[in-house]
XYZ file of C-alpha atoms in Angstrom:
630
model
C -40.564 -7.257 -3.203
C -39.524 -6.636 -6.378
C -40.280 -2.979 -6.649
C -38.428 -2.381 -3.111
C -35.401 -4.393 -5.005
C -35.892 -1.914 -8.118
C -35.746 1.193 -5.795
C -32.759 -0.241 -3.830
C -30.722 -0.852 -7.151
C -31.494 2.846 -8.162
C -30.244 4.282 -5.024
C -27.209 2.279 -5.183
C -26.776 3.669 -8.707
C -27.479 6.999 -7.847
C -25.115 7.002 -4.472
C -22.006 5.758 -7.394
C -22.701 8.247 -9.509
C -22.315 10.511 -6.184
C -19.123 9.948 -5.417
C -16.951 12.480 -5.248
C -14.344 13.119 -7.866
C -11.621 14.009 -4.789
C -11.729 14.376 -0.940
C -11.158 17.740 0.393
C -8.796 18.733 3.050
C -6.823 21.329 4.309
C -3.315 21.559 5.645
C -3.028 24.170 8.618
C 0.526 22.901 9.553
C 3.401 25.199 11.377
C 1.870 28.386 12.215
C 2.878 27.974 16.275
C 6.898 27.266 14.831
C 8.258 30.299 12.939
C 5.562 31.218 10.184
C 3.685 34.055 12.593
C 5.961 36.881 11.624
C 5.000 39.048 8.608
C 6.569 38.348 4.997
C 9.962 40.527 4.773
C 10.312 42.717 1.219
C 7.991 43.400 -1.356
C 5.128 40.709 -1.779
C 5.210 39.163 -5.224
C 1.935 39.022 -7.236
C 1.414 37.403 -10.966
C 0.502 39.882 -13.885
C -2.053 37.340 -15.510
C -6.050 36.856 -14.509
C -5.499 33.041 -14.314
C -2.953 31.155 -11.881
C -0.322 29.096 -12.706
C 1.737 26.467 -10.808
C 5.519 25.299 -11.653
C 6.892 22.616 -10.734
C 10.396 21.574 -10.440
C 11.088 18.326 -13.258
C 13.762 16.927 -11.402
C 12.794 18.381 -6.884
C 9.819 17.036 -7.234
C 8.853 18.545 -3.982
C 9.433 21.902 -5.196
C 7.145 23.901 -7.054
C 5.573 28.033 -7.288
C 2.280 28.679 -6.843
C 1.420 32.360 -9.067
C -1.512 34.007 -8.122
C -3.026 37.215 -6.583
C 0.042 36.251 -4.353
C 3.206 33.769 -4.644
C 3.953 30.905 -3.139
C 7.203 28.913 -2.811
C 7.431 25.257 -1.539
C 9.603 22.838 -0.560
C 7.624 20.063 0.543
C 4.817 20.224 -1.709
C 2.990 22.628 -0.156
C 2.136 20.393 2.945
C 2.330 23.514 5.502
C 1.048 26.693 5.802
C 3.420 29.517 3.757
C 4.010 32.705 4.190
C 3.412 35.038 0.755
C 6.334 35.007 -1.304
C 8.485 38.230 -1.204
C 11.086 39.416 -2.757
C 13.814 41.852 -0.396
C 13.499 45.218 -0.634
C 16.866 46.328 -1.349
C 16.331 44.695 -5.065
C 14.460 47.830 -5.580
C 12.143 45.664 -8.465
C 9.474 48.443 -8.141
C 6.523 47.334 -9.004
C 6.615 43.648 -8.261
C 5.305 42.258 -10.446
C 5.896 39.040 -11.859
C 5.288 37.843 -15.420
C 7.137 34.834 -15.635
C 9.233 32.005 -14.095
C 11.361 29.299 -14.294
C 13.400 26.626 -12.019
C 17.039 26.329 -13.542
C 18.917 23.540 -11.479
C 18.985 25.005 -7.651
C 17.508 28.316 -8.584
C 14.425 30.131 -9.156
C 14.181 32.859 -12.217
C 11.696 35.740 -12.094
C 10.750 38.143 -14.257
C 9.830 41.053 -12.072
C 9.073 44.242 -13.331
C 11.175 43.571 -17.184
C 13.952 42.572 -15.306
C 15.576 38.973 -14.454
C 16.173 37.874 -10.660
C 17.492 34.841 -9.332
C 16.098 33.567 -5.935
C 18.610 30.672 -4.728
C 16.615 28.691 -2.298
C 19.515 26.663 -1.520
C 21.414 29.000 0.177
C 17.952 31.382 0.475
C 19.466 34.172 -0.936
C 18.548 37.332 -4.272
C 20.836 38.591 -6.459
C 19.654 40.549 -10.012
C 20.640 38.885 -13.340
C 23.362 41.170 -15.517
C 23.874 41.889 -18.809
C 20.192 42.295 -20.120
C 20.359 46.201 -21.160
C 16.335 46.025 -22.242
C 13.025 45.059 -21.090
C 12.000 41.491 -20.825
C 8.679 40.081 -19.839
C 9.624 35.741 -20.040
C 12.107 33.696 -19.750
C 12.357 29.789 -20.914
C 14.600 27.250 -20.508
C 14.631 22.938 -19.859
C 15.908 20.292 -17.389
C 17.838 17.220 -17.379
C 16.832 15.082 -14.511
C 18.728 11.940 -16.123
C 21.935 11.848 -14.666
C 24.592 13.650 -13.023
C 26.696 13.715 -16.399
C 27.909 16.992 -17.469
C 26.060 16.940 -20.574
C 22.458 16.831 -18.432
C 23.528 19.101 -16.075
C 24.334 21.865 -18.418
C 21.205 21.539 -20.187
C 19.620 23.370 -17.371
C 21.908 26.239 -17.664
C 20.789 27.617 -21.338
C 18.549 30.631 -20.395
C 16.422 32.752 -22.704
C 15.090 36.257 -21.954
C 12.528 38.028 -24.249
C 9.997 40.109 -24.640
C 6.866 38.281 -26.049
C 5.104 40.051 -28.994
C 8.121 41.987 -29.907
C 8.309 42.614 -33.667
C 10.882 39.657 -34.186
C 12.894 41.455 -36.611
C 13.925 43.837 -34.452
C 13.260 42.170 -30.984
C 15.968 41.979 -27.928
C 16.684 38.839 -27.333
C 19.574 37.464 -24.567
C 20.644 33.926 -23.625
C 22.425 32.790 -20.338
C 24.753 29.958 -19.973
C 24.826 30.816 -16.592
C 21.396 29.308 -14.809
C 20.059 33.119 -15.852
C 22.863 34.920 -13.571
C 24.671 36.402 -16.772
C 22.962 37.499 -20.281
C 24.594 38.224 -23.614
C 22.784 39.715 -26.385
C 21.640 37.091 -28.814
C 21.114 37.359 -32.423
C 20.808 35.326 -35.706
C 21.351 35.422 -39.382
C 18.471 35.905 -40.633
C 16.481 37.408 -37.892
C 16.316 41.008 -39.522
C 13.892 39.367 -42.875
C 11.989 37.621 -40.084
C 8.172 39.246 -40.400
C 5.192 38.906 -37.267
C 5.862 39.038 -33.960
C 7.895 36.754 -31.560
C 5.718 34.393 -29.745
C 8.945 32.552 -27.831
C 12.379 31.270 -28.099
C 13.177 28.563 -26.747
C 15.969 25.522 -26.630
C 14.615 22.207 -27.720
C 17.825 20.124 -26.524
C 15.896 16.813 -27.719
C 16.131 18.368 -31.348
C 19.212 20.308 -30.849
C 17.622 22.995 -31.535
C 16.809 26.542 -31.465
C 13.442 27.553 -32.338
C 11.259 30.883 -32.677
C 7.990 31.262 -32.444
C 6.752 33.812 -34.644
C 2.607 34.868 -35.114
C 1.393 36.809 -38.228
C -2.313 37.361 -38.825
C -3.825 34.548 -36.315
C -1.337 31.684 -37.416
C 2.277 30.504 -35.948
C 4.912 28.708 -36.974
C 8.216 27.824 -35.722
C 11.548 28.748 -37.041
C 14.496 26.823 -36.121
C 18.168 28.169 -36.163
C 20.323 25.141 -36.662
C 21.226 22.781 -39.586
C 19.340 21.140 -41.486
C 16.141 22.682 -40.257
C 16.724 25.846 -40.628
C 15.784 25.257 -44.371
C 12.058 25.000 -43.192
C 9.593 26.281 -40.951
C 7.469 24.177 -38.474
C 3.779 23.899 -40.415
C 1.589 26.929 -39.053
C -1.342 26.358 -36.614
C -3.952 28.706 -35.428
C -2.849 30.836 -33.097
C -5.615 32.954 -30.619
C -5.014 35.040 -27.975
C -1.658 34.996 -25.848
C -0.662 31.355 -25.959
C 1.205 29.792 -22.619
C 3.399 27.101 -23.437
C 4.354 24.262 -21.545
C 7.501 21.913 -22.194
C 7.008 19.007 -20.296
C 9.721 17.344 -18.274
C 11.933 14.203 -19.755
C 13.142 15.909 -22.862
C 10.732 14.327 -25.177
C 9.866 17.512 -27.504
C 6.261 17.560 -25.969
C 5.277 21.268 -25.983
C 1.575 21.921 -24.729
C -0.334 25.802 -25.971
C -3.181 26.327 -23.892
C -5.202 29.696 -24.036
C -9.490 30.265 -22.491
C -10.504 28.882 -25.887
C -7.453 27.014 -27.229
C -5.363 23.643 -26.257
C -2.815 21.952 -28.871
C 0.267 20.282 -28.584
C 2.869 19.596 -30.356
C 5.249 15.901 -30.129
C 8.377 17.001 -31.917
C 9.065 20.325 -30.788
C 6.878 22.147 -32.584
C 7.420 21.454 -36.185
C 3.600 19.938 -36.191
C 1.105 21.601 -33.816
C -2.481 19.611 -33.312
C -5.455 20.493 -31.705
C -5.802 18.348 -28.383
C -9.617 16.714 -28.560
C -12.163 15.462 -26.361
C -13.962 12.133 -25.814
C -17.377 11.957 -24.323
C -17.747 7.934 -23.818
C -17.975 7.028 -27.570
C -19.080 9.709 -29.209
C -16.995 11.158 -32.040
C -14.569 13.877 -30.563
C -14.309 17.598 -30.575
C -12.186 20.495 -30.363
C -12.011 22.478 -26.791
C -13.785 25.108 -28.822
C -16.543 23.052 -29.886
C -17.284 21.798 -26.276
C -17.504 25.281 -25.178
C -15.184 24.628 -22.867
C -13.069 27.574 -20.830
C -9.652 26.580 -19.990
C -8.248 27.950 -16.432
C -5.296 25.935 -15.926
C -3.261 23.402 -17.326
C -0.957 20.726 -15.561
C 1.429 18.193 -17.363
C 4.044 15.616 -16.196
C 6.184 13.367 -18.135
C 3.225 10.973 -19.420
C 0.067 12.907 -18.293
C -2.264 16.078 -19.144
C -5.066 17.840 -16.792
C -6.844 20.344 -17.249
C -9.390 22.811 -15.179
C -12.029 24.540 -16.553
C -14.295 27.435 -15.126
C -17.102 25.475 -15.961
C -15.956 23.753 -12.535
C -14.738 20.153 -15.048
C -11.677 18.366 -14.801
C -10.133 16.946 -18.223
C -7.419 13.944 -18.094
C -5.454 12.806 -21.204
C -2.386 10.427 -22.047
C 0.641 11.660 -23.633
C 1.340 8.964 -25.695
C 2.953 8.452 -28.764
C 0.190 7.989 -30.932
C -2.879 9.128 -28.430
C -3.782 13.157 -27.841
C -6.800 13.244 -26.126
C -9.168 14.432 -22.970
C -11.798 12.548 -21.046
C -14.293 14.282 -19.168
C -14.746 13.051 -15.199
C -17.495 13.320 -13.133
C -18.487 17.044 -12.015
C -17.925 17.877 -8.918
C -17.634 21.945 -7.652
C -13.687 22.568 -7.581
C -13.029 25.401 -9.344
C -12.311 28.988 -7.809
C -10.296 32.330 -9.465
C -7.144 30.463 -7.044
C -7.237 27.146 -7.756
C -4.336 25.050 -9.380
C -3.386 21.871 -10.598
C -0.372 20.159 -9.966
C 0.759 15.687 -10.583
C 2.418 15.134 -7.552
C 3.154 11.301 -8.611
C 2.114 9.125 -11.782
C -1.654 8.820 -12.117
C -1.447 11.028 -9.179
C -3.253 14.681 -9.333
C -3.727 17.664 -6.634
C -6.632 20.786 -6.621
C -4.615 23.163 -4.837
C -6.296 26.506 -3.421
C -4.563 28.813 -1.236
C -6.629 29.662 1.676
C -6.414 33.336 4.039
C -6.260 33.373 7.727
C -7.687 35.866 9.901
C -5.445 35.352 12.525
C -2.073 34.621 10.764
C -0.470 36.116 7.874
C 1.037 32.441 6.751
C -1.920 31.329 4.143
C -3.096 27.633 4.456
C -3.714 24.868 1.282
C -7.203 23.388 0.604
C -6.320 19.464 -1.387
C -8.192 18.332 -3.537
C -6.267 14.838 -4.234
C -7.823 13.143 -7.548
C -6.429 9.379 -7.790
C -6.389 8.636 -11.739
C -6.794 5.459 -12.314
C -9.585 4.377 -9.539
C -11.662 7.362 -11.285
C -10.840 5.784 -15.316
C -12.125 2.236 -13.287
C -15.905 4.226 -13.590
C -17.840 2.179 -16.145
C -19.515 5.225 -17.421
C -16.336 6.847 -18.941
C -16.415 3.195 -20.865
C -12.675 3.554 -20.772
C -11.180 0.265 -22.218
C -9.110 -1.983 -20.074
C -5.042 -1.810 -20.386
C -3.834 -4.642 -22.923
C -0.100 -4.319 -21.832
C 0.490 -5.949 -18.175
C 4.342 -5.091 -18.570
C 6.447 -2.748 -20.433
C 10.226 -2.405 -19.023
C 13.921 -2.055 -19.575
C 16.686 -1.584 -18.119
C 17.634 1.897 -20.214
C 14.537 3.963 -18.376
C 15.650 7.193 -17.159
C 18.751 6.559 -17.849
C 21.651 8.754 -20.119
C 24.228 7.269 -23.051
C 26.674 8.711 -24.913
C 27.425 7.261 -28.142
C 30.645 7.915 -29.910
C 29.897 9.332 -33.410
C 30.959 5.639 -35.039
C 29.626 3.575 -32.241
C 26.576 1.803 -32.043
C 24.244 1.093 -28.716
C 22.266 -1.900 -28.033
C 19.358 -1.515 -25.865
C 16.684 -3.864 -25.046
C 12.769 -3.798 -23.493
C 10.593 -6.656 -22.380
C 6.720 -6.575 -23.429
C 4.018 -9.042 -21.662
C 0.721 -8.140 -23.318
C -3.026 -9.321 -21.184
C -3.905 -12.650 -22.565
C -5.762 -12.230 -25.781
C -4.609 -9.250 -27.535
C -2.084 -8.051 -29.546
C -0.579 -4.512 -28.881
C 2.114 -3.017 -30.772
C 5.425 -1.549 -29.214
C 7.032 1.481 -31.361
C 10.209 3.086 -30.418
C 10.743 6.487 -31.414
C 13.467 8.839 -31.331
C 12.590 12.778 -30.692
C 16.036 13.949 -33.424
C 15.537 11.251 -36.864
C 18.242 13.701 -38.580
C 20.523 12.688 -36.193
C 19.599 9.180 -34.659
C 18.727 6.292 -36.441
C 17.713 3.123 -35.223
C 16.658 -0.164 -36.088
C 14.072 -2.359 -33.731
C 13.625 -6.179 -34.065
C 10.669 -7.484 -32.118
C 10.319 -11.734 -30.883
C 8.796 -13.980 -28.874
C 10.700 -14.692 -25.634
C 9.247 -17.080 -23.989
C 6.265 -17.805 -21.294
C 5.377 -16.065 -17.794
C 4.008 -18.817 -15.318
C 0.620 -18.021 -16.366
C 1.313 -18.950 -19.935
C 1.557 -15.204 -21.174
C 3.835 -14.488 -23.668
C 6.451 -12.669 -23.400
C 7.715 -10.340 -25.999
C 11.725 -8.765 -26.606
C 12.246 -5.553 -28.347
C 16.042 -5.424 -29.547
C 17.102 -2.083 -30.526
C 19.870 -0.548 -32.161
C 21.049 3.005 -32.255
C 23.903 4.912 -34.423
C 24.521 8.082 -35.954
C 21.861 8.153 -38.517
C 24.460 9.534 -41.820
C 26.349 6.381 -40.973
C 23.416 3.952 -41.096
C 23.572 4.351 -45.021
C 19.519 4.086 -45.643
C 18.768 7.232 -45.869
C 18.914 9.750 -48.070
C 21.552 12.599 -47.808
C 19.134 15.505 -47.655
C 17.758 13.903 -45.159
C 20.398 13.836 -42.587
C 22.292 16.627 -44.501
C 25.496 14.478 -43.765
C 25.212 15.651 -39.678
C 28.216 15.302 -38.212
C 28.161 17.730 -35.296
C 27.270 16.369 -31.872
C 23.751 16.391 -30.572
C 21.039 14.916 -28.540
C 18.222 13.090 -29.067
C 15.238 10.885 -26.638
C 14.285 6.991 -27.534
C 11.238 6.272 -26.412
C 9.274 2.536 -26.372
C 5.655 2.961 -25.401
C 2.679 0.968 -27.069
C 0.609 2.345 -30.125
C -2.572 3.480 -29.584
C -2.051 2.768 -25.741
C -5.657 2.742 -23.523
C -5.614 5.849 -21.387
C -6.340 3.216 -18.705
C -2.404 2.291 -19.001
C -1.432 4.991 -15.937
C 1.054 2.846 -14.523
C 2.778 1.952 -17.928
C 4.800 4.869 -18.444
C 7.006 4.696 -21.621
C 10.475 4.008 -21.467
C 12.599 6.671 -21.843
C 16.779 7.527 -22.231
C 18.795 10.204 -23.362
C 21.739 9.585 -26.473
C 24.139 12.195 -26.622
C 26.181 11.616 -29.803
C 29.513 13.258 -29.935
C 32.245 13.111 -27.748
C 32.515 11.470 -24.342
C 34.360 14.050 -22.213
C 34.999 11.253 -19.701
C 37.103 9.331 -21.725
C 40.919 9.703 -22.250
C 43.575 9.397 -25.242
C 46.002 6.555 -23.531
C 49.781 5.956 -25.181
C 50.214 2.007 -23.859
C 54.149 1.729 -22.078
C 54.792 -1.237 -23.010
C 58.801 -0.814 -22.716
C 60.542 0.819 -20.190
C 63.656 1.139 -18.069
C 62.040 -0.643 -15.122
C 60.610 -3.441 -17.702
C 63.857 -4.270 -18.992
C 65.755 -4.092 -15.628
C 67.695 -1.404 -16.034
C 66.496 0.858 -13.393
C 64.932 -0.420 -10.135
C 61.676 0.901 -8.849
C 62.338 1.042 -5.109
C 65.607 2.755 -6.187
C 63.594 5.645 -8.268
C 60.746 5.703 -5.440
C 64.373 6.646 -2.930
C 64.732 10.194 -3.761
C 66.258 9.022 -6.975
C 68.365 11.811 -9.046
C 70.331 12.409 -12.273
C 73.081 14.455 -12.978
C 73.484 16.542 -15.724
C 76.786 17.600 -16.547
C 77.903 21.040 -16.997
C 78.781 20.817 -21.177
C 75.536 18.949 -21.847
C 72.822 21.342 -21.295
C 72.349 25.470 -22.232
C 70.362 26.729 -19.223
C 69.644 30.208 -21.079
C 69.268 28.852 -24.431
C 71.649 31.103 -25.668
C 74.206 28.355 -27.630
C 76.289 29.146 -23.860
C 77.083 26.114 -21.383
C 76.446 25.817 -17.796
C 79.073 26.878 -15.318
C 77.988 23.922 -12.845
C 76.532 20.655 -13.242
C 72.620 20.253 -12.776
C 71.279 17.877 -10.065
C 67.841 16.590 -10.934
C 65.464 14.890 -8.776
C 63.160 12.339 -10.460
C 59.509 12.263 -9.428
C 58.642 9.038 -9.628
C 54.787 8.926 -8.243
C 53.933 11.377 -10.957
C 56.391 9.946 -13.942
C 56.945 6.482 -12.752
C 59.380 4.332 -14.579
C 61.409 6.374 -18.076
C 60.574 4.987 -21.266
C 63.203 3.030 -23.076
C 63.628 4.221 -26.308
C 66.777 3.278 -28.049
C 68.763 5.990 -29.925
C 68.749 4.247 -33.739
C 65.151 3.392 -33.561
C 61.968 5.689 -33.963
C 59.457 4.762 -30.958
C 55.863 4.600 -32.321
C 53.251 4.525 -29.687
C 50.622 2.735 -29.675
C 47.040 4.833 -28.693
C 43.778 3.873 -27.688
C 40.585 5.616 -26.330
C 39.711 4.538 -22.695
C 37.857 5.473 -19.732
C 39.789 4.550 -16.689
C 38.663 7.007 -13.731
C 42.340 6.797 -12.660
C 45.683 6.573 -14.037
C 49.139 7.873 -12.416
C 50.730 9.305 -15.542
C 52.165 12.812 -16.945
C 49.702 14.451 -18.424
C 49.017 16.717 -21.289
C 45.781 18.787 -21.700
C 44.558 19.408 -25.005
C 41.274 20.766 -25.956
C 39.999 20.508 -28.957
C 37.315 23.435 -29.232
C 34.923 23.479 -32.664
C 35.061 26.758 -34.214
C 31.586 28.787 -32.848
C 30.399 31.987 -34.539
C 28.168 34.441 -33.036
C 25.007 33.538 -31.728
C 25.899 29.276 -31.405
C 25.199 27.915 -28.379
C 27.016 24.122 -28.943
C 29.799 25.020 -26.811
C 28.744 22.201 -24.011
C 29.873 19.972 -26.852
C 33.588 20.978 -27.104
C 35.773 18.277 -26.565
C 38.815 18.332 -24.164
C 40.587 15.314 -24.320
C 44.056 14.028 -21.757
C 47.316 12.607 -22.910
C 48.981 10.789 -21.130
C 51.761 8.265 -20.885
C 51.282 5.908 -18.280
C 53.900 3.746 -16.008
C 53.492 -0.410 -16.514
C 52.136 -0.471 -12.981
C 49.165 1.887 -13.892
C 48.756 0.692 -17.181
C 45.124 0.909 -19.104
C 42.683 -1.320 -19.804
């Protein structure tokens, strides 16, 4: 009896450690309703021997699939697709695509050295102008925070390039323009640069420009802006052609992935790590000690796969203080096609295009992975989450902070009973952000847990007075920077505890208004009625009191003036003997009925800055007592 018990046990054991890493399936969806017909233009194909998949940060149903063909989705690839094609009357050539990028509602491709622009919106091609050389990528960012001008234009700074250009004499343009119009781009400097240009790119959570440039097997970043353009980035080992990934949410997470090579980088590149792997306890390793061959690379906000040709799949956490893999179960899921892609937190796809022999419309094998029941295995020994609750009221969320302003934000931390985990809060631009965190207890949950309150307060970091001047080099032009609360050393287990993350933009607050209070006017002091104005009210202006011409010559007739009132409301009363002194204050009431005065205030740009989104236009107006401000 107890040897049949024995053998049962082992086949339970054995039938666990079966179980498959994901459940295959394949969506066949659409071919009888308008995906028969043949692929119009000239099919797109990607110039590399591995395949890549974008998606959209902010669409999250929205991503392209580059392979041996294209793919574009809107629903996250659940129906069968057609090849993606671009229309012949582009005339791209040879098309061939060596890089993309999703800027707002469009679609950039590189295609043949030249920029296109597929709007799939309105479903419609048009060719990028202005670029007068070759270019092989493109990069850019998104803000999915808010609809506030500040996020939206983030997704409208463009770079073109050609990667491995000699940097002192590459061709470099920048859009402003989602990609649809190029200007050449170029900066002190550039000409002593020595190596080759690896990428440019527009780290809006340093406000920053930086270059990558490779000499001799090592890279290093160069950055364009004040005060780090006194430094370089440290330099890292750079083999073969390294693809870089900046991951969505503005964090300054970059990820370098080659066959042999994965690092990553959490502030924008100025230090660049090797990315390790953990085998249940043992100590960890480099990729290129586990003789490990990388074939694709996925990322999301908080998470990091990655597929190898050895038919593995690696998972890590991209947490403040963590930067590591874990190896699941084996299971056979790799082919030259196959892609990863998060389509939710914790949530991961094995996409693989699949040919038809009837139709030309391609279907999708799935291969859905579900994080966190796999890190519940006992033999990855993964350690149980010691944070039940992490949460505020800032997540995903945008604030603009007036250069002498401060801003107060809070998070609420309910650790498992027993342990003691740490909350930091970071922000991705120190030269330009400071902050100060207080952390106390806050009470009991019903169960007796304790619960934990993270105060925090932000400001311009010159005007905190703690630091020292070189450090913050006195910075006093507007900028943007990421907080982000997450818990130190935080268990990889923790899928469903994202950080907490919002955007500060420090400068000026283009919805706000310069207000003169009326406090006295004709109408307060009852010498002029308002029905009476609102009834086609006029003036008359006699004949010897005004010059029409300026010319020192009177008018031959008197002047009959009609008085607007719903645009000036009541006059001011201003008596002849006395100066008036207004009184001004900053608001930001959506609506006021008032004359009004534009007057921009624009900062003083040479060649080659790209701050303009952070001019600031400001109104003046004057309004009536009726509409008066806040």
């Amino acid at each position: 009896m107890l040897v049949l018990m024995l053998v049962a046990t082992l086949q339970l054991c054995s039938m666990a450690r079966a179980q498959p890493l994901c459940r295959i399936h394949t969506v066949r969806t659409g071919k009888t309703f308008g995906v028969g017909q043949q692929a119009q233009g000239d099919l797109l194909y990607f110039s590399f021997m591995t395949t890549r998949l974008i998606k959209h940060p902010c669409k999250k149903n929205i991503a392209l699939y580059l392979g041996r063909q294209l793919f574009f989705t809107t629903n996250n690839f659940e129906s069968s697709l057609l090849p993606f094609a671009i229309p012949t009357s582009m005339q791209v050539g040879i098309p061939e695509v060596t890089s993309a990028h999703f800027a707002g509602s469009v679609l950039l491709l590189v295609v043949n050295q030249k920029v296109y622009i597929y709007d799939y919106e309105a479903s419609s091609w048009s060719a990028s102008t202005g670029i007068k050389h070759p270019v092989s990528h493109i990069s850019g960012d998104n803000c999915c925070y808010s609809e506030h001008p500040f996020c939206l234009e983030i997704s409208n700074s463009i770079f073109a390039y050609v990667h491995g250009d000699q940097i002192s004499q590459a061709n470099i343009y920048f859009s402003k323009s989602w990609g649809y119009r190029f200007q050449k781009y170029a900066h002190e400097g550039q000409a002593e640069l020595v190596g080759s240009l690896g990428g440019i790119f527009y780290f809006h959570s340093l406000s920053q420009v930086g270059l990558l440039l490779i000499d001799q097997g090592r890279a290093k970043f160069w950055y364009l802006d004040h005060p780090l353009n006194y430094s370089f980035g440290l330099p890292f080992d750079y083999n073969g052609t390294l693809d870089i990934l900046i991951t969505p949410g503005q964090k300054g997470i970059l990820i370098f992935w080659f066959e042999k090579s994965l690092l990553i980088s959490k502030n924008a590149g100025q230090l660049v790590n090797p990315v390790r792997v953990r085998e249940g306890r043992r100590t960890l390793h480099s990729i290129f000690e586990a003789n490990i061959t990388i074939y694709n690379v996925a990322a999301n906000e908080n998470e990091l796969a990655v597929l190898t040709q050895e038919s593995n799949l690696y998972y890590g956490s991209l947490g403040i203080l963590t930067s590591f893999l874990i190896k699941f179960a084996h299971q056979n899921i790799w082919s030259q096609e196959a892609a990863l892609m998060f389509t939710n937190p914790g949530m991961l796809e094995i996409l693989t295009p699949l040919p038809d022999s009837v139709f030309p419309a391609f279907d999708f094998q799935k291969c859905p992975v579900n994080i966190q029941a796999i890190l519940m295995d006992p033999q990855l020994q993964v350690d149980v989450c010691k944070v039940e609750i992490l949460q505020g009221d800032f997540d995903n969320k945008m604030y603009i902070i007036d250069m002498n302003s401060e801003l107060e934000l809070t998070a609420l931390m309910i650790p498992r009973p027993g342990t003691s985990p740490v909350p930091l809060a970071t922000v991705s631009n120190p030269h330009s952000l400071g902050l100060q965190a207080i952390i106390y207890e806050d009470g009991y949950t019903y169960e007796g847990n304790t619960k934990y309150r993270l105060n925090i307060s932000l400001r311009q970091q010159h005007l905190w007075g703690r630091t020292d001047p070189n450090f913050t080099s006195s910075i006093k032009r507007p900028t943007i920077s990421t907080i982000t609360v997450d818990i130190a050393n935080k268990e990889i287990s923790c899928v469903d505890l994202k950080p907490l993350t919002a955007l500060i933009s420090v400068g000026c607050d283009l919805t706000k208004k310069i207000i003169i209070q009326n406090e006295i006017s004709a109408c307060y002091k009852g010498f002029l009625d308002p029905v009476a104005l609102q009834d086609n009210y006029s003036y008359v202006i006699e004949k010897e009191a005004y010059d029409p011409n300026f010319r020192g010559q009177p008018a031959t007739k008197d002047l009959v003036v009609h008085y607007p009132y719903e645009k000036l409301g009541c006059p001011l009363l201003v008596y002849y003997n006395t100066p008036w002194k207004p009184v001004m204050e900053l608001s930001d009431s959506p609506s006021l009925a008032a004359a009004s005065v534009l007057m921009a205030i624009t900062t003083s740009q040479g060649p080659g800055r790209l701050d303009s989104r952070h001019d600031c236009v400001l109104v003046l107006e004057i309004p009536s007592p009726r509409s008066r401000s806040r």
